[in-house]
Amino acid sequence: MMITSSSSSSNSAVAAAPSPLIPTIILLLLCLPGLFYLAPHILPPPPTPPISFPEELEDLSLFRRAAAVESNANNPSRPKSHLGSTNSKPKIAFLFLTNSDLHFAPLWEQFFNGNKSNRHLYSLYVHADPTVKTKIKSPGGIFSEDRFITAKKTHRGTATLVSAARRLLATALLDDPSNAFFTLISQHCVPLHSFNFFYDTLFEVKSHQIAELRHLKYKSFIEIISKDPNILDRYNARGKGVMVPEVPFNKFRMGSQFFTLTRRHALLVVSDRRLWKKFKLNCLRPQSCYPEEHYFPTLLSMEDPEGCTGYTLTRVNWTDSVNGHPHTYYPPEVSPELVYKLRQSNFTNSYMFARKFSPDCLQPLMNMATEVIFRD
Ligand SMILES: *[C@@H]1O[C@H](CO)[C@@H](O)[C@H](O)[C@H]1NC(C)=O
Ligand SMILES: *[C@@H]1O[C@H](CO)[C@@H](O)[C@H](O)[C@H]1NC(C)=O
Ligand SMILES: *[C@@H]1O[C@H](CO)[C@@H](O)[C@H](O)[C@H]1NC(C)=O
């Protein structure tokens, strides 16, 4: 499209010129660098729209409110929040980020409700791209209408996925002071263990830690990688030199989009303005950008590296990845052996979740839910 319009404008310039040759050559020379620059960008879909100013303001007001609630809760002159009291158990907030149906809703339903006494140990929030009709698979169930937060359009390869995750974090911070951990999940993720197993892992229930040390002890489960063949490309995806001074190259990190953050880190993320200013910038090359894989690991490793495990609890298979998409599992691959294999990790904790699974894996997964997935 852009080539057509620039060549037609050069035609009209030629027609109007008294001596056609020289202006044509000059125009061609002027257009050449532009064409070289545009050529690699013409084939992929057109550049994605940035986050609009009104959208940004709306988010900012939400993030400010979330940060304010927290500082009020920490004010000693105020009544103690649920988190600090001993008679309310801390919860895990599950943040579902989707731009399609929640294919595995029945499996998650069983994950949460298999044990009725867990009801007060979790909360649930869904950010569903409003431009895509998300069917609510379980009306009246755990994915009821009121669990869907105010959402905005998301585009792959842009900072909109970061904004969506921050909206989920802010809403969950505001909604319930008992939310102590925040776990990001996509519609392609499935559980590999029971809820109780996950809960005990996060809160180290079995290790009898002293309650007062909680805030210091708990760590965020987030992958933080500093060495990767693509990291320089990713760093320069918004143009050379634009990330400094806020984000020097040696502070730039990479990691899985899917994490479990402590409340302290969730607050840190929604309070950040400094790094966001850079990460929200439009990507010149969306195919080597993926802000959601960089913003969170970079921010947390700059602010509190000791407070992070450096690994994620969500298993993903990057073998033979195509177009930046990891391996997708289909029904013939789904077996108890796969679940056992996907749990295995090189880190202290086994994997709790895995992606990506095709929607038609639901039935084979349901068939072995009780006997395999939720048996620890
Ligand atoms: C059910 O959940 C409670 C805590 O919420 C836990 O103590 C108990 O062990 C769980 N039961 C099973 C069968 O997992
Ligand atoms: C990862 O994906 C590859 C194919 O891309 C497959 O051969 C391999 O078995 C998968 N690994 C696991 C642990 O599922
Ligand atoms: C664990 O580390 C080994 C050796 O680096 C690697 O081959 C294997 O894929 C790793 N396993 C997982 C689950 O990441």
XYZ file of C-alpha atoms and ligand atoms in Angstrom:
418
model
C 0.000 0.000 0.000
C 2.711 2.443 0.919
C 4.725 1.637 -2.194
C 1.700 2.269 -4.409
C 0.945 5.647 -2.916
C 4.554 6.857 -3.073
C 4.966 5.745 -6.699
C 1.690 7.435 -7.744
C 2.787 10.671 -6.098
C 6.089 10.454 -7.987
C 4.096 10.012 -11.221
C 2.130 13.179 -10.635
C 5.352 15.021 -9.801
C 6.809 13.796 -13.090
C 3.790 15.013 -15.063
C 3.980 18.498 -13.548
C 7.747 18.899 -13.997
C 9.097 20.715 -17.078
C 12.128 18.403 -17.315
C 10.880 15.006 -16.094
C 14.136 13.075 -15.751
C 15.983 14.928 -12.964
C 13.057 15.224 -10.481
C 12.256 11.541 -11.070
C 15.795 10.529 -10.207
C 15.827 12.770 -7.155
C 12.477 11.379 -5.994
C 13.648 7.831 -6.531
C 16.790 8.526 -4.514
C 14.703 10.090 -1.764
C 12.349 7.116 -1.699
C 15.044 4.444 -1.708
C 16.028 4.564 1.985
C 12.335 4.616 2.875
C 11.706 1.534 0.749
C 14.642 -0.302 2.285
C 13.328 0.557 5.680
C 9.730 -0.384 4.882
C 10.390 -3.545 2.897
C 10.843 -5.911 5.882
C 7.766 -4.367 7.526
C 5.367 -4.789 4.634
C 4.963 -8.562 4.828
C 3.960 -8.948 8.505
C 0.603 -7.454 9.601
C 0.561 -3.640 9.833
C 2.183 -2.062 12.912
C -0.056 -2.522 15.900
C -1.746 0.505 17.446
C -0.070 1.961 20.549
C -1.857 2.284 23.849
C -4.018 5.393 23.517
C -3.679 8.330 25.877
C -7.191 7.961 27.423
C -6.537 4.236 27.958
C -3.246 5.053 29.636
C -4.933 7.600 31.934
C -7.626 5.128 32.915
C -4.971 2.539 33.795
C -2.957 5.089 35.728
C -5.930 5.980 37.893
C -6.548 2.268 38.633
C -2.859 1.713 39.501
C -2.810 4.787 41.771
C -5.846 3.520 43.671
C -4.247 0.079 44.087
C -1.022 1.605 45.417
C -2.964 3.902 47.785
C -5.024 1.078 49.301
C -1.800 -0.720 50.055
C -0.101 2.231 51.757
C -3.246 2.751 53.886
C -3.146 -0.910 54.859
C 0.487 -0.515 55.921
C -0.239 2.574 57.994
C 0.025 1.467 61.660
C -2.626 3.979 62.780
C -5.174 2.174 60.598
C -6.936 -1.049 61.526
C -4.881 -4.076 60.504
C -5.593 -5.560 57.095
C -6.627 -9.193 56.715
C -3.115 -10.036 55.646
C -1.657 -9.033 58.987
C -4.326 -10.670 61.097
C -3.996 -14.254 62.208
C -7.591 -15.406 61.714
C -7.733 -14.953 57.936
C -5.606 -17.222 55.795
C -3.719 -15.656 52.884
C -5.134 -16.290 49.387
C -3.729 -16.907 45.954
C -5.194 -14.626 43.278
C -5.453 -16.390 39.908
C -5.247 -13.924 37.036
C -6.622 -15.376 33.798
C -5.454 -13.509 30.705
C -7.295 -14.561 27.541
C -8.240 -13.470 24.046
C -10.449 -16.486 23.333
C -12.722 -18.908 25.181
C -11.505 -20.334 28.458
C -11.176 -23.783 26.921
C -10.138 -25.521 30.118
C -12.722 -23.946 32.455
C -14.135 -27.365 33.539
C -10.629 -28.563 34.452
C -9.945 -25.381 36.438
C -13.350 -25.752 38.082
C -12.225 -29.146 39.356
C -8.809 -27.725 40.348
C -10.482 -25.128 42.578
C -13.582 -26.961 43.760
C -12.317 -30.523 44.067
C -11.808 -29.684 47.733
C -14.677 -27.507 49.008
C -12.689 -26.255 51.982
C -10.404 -24.338 49.615
C -13.056 -21.726 48.780
C -11.525 -19.106 51.096
C -7.953 -19.742 49.873
C -8.142 -18.362 46.349
C -9.679 -15.580 44.320
C -10.104 -15.337 40.594
C -9.989 -12.543 38.012
C -10.360 -12.700 34.217
C -9.082 -10.192 31.652
C -10.759 -11.138 28.376
C -10.069 -9.119 25.216
C -13.409 -7.296 24.738
C -13.135 -7.414 20.936
C -13.283 -11.232 21.058
C -16.433 -12.877 22.376
C -15.352 -15.028 25.321
C -17.914 -17.693 26.081
C -18.352 -18.172 29.799
C -18.254 -21.909 30.013
C -19.660 -22.183 33.506
C -22.361 -19.589 34.198
C -22.896 -19.546 37.935
C -19.623 -21.425 38.356
C -16.223 -20.044 39.242
C -15.919 -18.135 35.926
C -19.088 -16.134 36.523
C -19.718 -12.732 34.957
C -18.540 -10.799 38.026
C -15.042 -12.340 37.806
C -14.408 -10.516 34.495
C -12.557 -7.239 35.066
C -12.690 -4.124 32.873
C -10.547 -5.209 29.950
C -9.008 -3.649 26.856
C -7.888 -4.996 23.518
C -4.609 -6.922 23.498
C -2.211 -7.448 20.572
C 0.626 -9.912 20.375
C 4.086 -8.295 20.209
C 2.972 -5.067 21.900
C 2.941 -3.638 25.413
C -0.848 -4.209 25.613
C -0.222 -7.631 27.186
C 1.828 -5.929 29.915
C -1.012 -3.446 30.503
C -3.533 -6.288 30.762
C -1.387 -8.104 33.355
C -0.943 -4.880 35.347
C -4.729 -4.290 35.259
C -5.263 -7.782 36.672
C -2.655 -7.202 39.406
C -4.113 -3.810 40.377
C -7.691 -5.104 40.458
C -6.705 -8.079 42.606
C -4.657 -5.848 44.976
C -7.659 -3.556 45.421
C -10.274 -6.262 45.635
C -8.971 -8.304 48.530
C -6.212 -7.535 51.053
C -5.909 -11.288 51.683
C -4.543 -11.842 48.173
C -0.915 -12.634 48.985
C 0.260 -14.283 45.748
C -0.723 -13.439 42.166
C -0.538 -16.165 39.517
C -0.883 -15.307 35.839
C -2.563 -17.997 33.687
C -3.576 -18.074 30.009
C -6.386 -19.968 28.310
C -3.795 -22.461 27.005
C -2.455 -23.289 30.493
C -3.435 -26.405 32.416
C -2.725 -27.416 36.027
C -0.203 -30.211 36.713
C -0.940 -30.572 40.457
C -3.834 -30.073 42.883
C -4.675 -26.697 44.343
C -3.629 -27.861 47.819
C -0.220 -28.904 46.529
C 0.276 -25.500 44.885
C -0.914 -23.644 47.980
C 1.414 -25.576 50.285
C 4.314 -24.966 47.895
C 3.821 -21.194 47.878
C 3.233 -20.805 51.584
C 5.656 -23.533 52.610
C 2.970 -24.789 54.942
C 4.978 -27.872 55.791
C 8.133 -26.021 56.825
C 6.594 -24.221 59.863
C 8.067 -20.807 59.152
C 7.530 -17.949 61.561
C 4.530 -15.854 60.516
C 6.260 -12.519 61.183
C 8.936 -13.282 58.626
C 6.409 -13.915 55.868
C 6.958 -10.697 53.976
C 10.713 -11.206 53.918
C 10.617 -14.901 53.224
C 8.190 -15.188 50.344
C 9.681 -14.984 46.898
C 8.178 -14.362 43.481
C 8.401 -17.221 40.998
C 9.516 -15.449 37.866
C 12.035 -16.482 35.246
C 14.962 -14.062 34.897
C 17.399 -14.671 32.038
C 20.311 -12.429 31.110
C 21.960 -14.563 28.409
C 20.027 -15.407 25.279
C 20.987 -15.225 21.595
C 17.999 -12.900 20.907
C 18.383 -10.530 23.822
C 20.201 -7.722 21.936
C 17.572 -7.820 19.172
C 14.836 -7.638 21.768
C 16.591 -4.736 23.507
C 16.790 -2.764 20.257
C 13.277 -3.628 19.048
C 12.061 -0.061 19.755
C 15.075 1.525 18.075
C 18.723 1.854 19.052
C 19.471 3.716 22.253
C 15.857 4.422 23.241
C 15.871 2.323 26.435
C 18.588 4.344 28.206
C 19.019 5.754 30.774
C 16.185 3.891 32.536
C 17.138 0.464 31.170
C 20.819 -0.027 30.273
C 21.474 -3.140 28.197
C 23.218 -4.939 31.071
C 20.037 -4.616 33.166
C 17.693 -5.851 30.419
C 16.255 -9.314 31.172
C 14.128 -11.941 29.537
C 11.717 -14.490 31.015
C 8.460 -16.346 30.737
C 5.324 -14.206 30.558
C 3.732 -16.459 33.206
C 4.672 -15.807 36.812
C 3.576 -15.942 40.436
C 4.315 -12.666 42.238
C 4.220 -11.816 45.929
C 1.945 -8.983 47.033
C 5.005 -6.779 47.576
C 6.085 -7.310 43.964
C 2.557 -6.890 42.585
C 2.530 -3.492 44.275
C 5.952 -2.683 42.877
C 4.731 -3.506 39.362
C 1.595 -1.340 39.522
C 3.561 1.537 41.099
C 6.236 1.623 38.405
C 6.233 4.600 36.021
C 9.930 4.815 35.210
C 10.487 1.587 33.274
C 6.982 1.531 31.844
C 7.751 4.833 30.071
C 10.252 2.878 27.949
C 8.595 -0.528 27.671
C 5.321 0.972 26.416
C 7.047 2.493 23.376
C 5.915 1.096 20.056
C 7.939 -1.805 18.701
C 9.481 -1.140 15.296
C 9.874 -4.878 14.826
C 6.965 -6.614 16.587
C 8.398 -10.031 15.651
C 11.382 -9.414 17.950
C 9.731 -7.414 20.693
C 7.403 -9.269 23.140
C 7.420 -6.636 25.947
C 5.573 -9.031 28.292
C 8.637 -11.321 28.335
C 10.939 -8.444 29.373
C 9.124 -5.833 31.423
C 8.447 -7.952 34.529
C 11.819 -9.774 34.753
C 13.739 -6.535 34.086
C 11.807 -4.505 36.656
C 11.977 -7.146 39.394
C 15.623 -8.017 38.820
C 16.507 -4.311 39.027
C 14.430 -3.662 42.154
C 14.619 -6.879 44.160
C 16.681 -9.728 42.663
C 16.929 -11.449 46.069
C 13.136 -11.566 46.284
C 12.830 -13.657 43.106
C 13.497 -17.355 42.550
C 14.612 -16.676 38.967
C 12.445 -19.501 37.594
C 8.806 -19.917 36.666
C 6.343 -22.597 37.792
C 4.775 -22.791 34.318
C 6.351 -25.332 32.007
C 6.558 -24.505 28.319
C 8.139 -26.538 25.526
C 10.233 -24.394 23.186
C 11.558 -27.335 21.137
C 10.925 -26.670 17.426
C 9.082 -23.428 18.200
C 7.484 -21.755 15.183
C 7.018 -18.002 14.854
C 7.667 -17.417 18.551
C 4.967 -19.948 19.494
C 5.984 -22.881 21.718
C 5.075 -26.494 21.021
C 1.307 -27.046 21.298
C 0.127 -30.371 22.724
C -2.676 -32.227 20.907
C -4.881 -35.091 22.231
C -2.665 -37.994 20.976
C 0.209 -36.649 23.127
C -1.874 -36.318 26.300
C -1.128 -39.145 28.738
C -0.275 -39.642 32.422
C 3.390 -39.949 31.339
C 3.229 -36.491 29.775
C 1.901 -34.990 33.015
C 4.662 -36.686 35.038
C 7.275 -35.509 32.542
C 6.015 -31.927 32.487
C 6.147 -31.702 36.279
C 9.886 -32.472 36.333
C 12.040 -29.410 36.842
C 15.705 -28.581 37.344
C 14.775 -26.168 40.138
C 13.723 -26.505 43.783
C 10.027 -26.825 42.944
C 8.314 -28.996 40.375
C 6.227 -27.310 37.674
C 2.647 -26.488 38.678
C 1.208 -25.526 35.277
C 1.991 -26.165 31.623
C 1.200 -24.650 28.233
C 0.229 -24.691 25.437
C -2.573 -27.218 25.044
C -5.040 -27.245 22.147
C -8.718 -26.826 23.188
C -9.576 -30.423 22.234
C -7.208 -31.707 24.933
C -9.956 -30.927 27.470
C -11.580 -34.369 27.382
C -8.388 -36.461 27.651
C -7.224 -34.187 30.490
C -10.570 -34.450 32.312
C -10.439 -38.232 31.968
C -7.280 -38.386 34.064
C -7.870 -35.349 36.310
C -8.685 -37.180 39.549
C -6.348 -40.137 39.070
C -3.305 -38.286 37.696
C -3.330 -34.484 37.607
C -4.809 -33.784 41.035
C -3.126 -36.751 42.722
C 0.197 -35.487 44.072
C -8.678 -29.865 51.556
O -8.214 -28.555 51.875
C -7.764 -28.389 53.210
C -7.318 -26.959 53.391
O -8.053 -26.082 52.647
C -6.605 -29.321 53.489
O -6.217 -29.203 54.838
C -6.995 -30.757 53.184
O -5.889 -31.590 53.319
C -7.540 -30.865 51.765
N -7.996 -32.223 51.492
C -7.507 -32.947 50.471
C -8.116 -34.292 50.298
O -6.641 -32.539 49.714
C 8.547 -30.945 23.241
O 8.118 -30.811 21.898
C 8.732 -31.709 20.987
C 8.196 -31.420 19.599
O 8.228 -30.081 19.314
C 8.434 -33.140 21.388
O 9.111 -34.014 20.515
C 8.876 -33.375 22.828
O 8.454 -34.667 23.241
C 8.249 -32.341 23.755
N 8.785 -32.521 25.105
C 8.003 -32.765 26.145
C 8.689 -32.877 27.471
O 6.808 -32.871 26.060
C 17.342 -29.737 32.848
O 18.661 -29.508 32.459
C 19.132 -30.381 31.429
C 20.603 -30.097 31.219
O 20.838 -28.736 31.005
C 18.308 -30.168 30.167
O 18.743 -31.034 29.146
C 16.855 -30.439 30.482
O 16.058 -30.152 29.353
C 16.397 -29.585 31.658
N 15.051 -29.978 32.024
C 14.049 -29.114 32.079
C 12.754 -29.670 32.508
O 14.160 -27.923 31.815
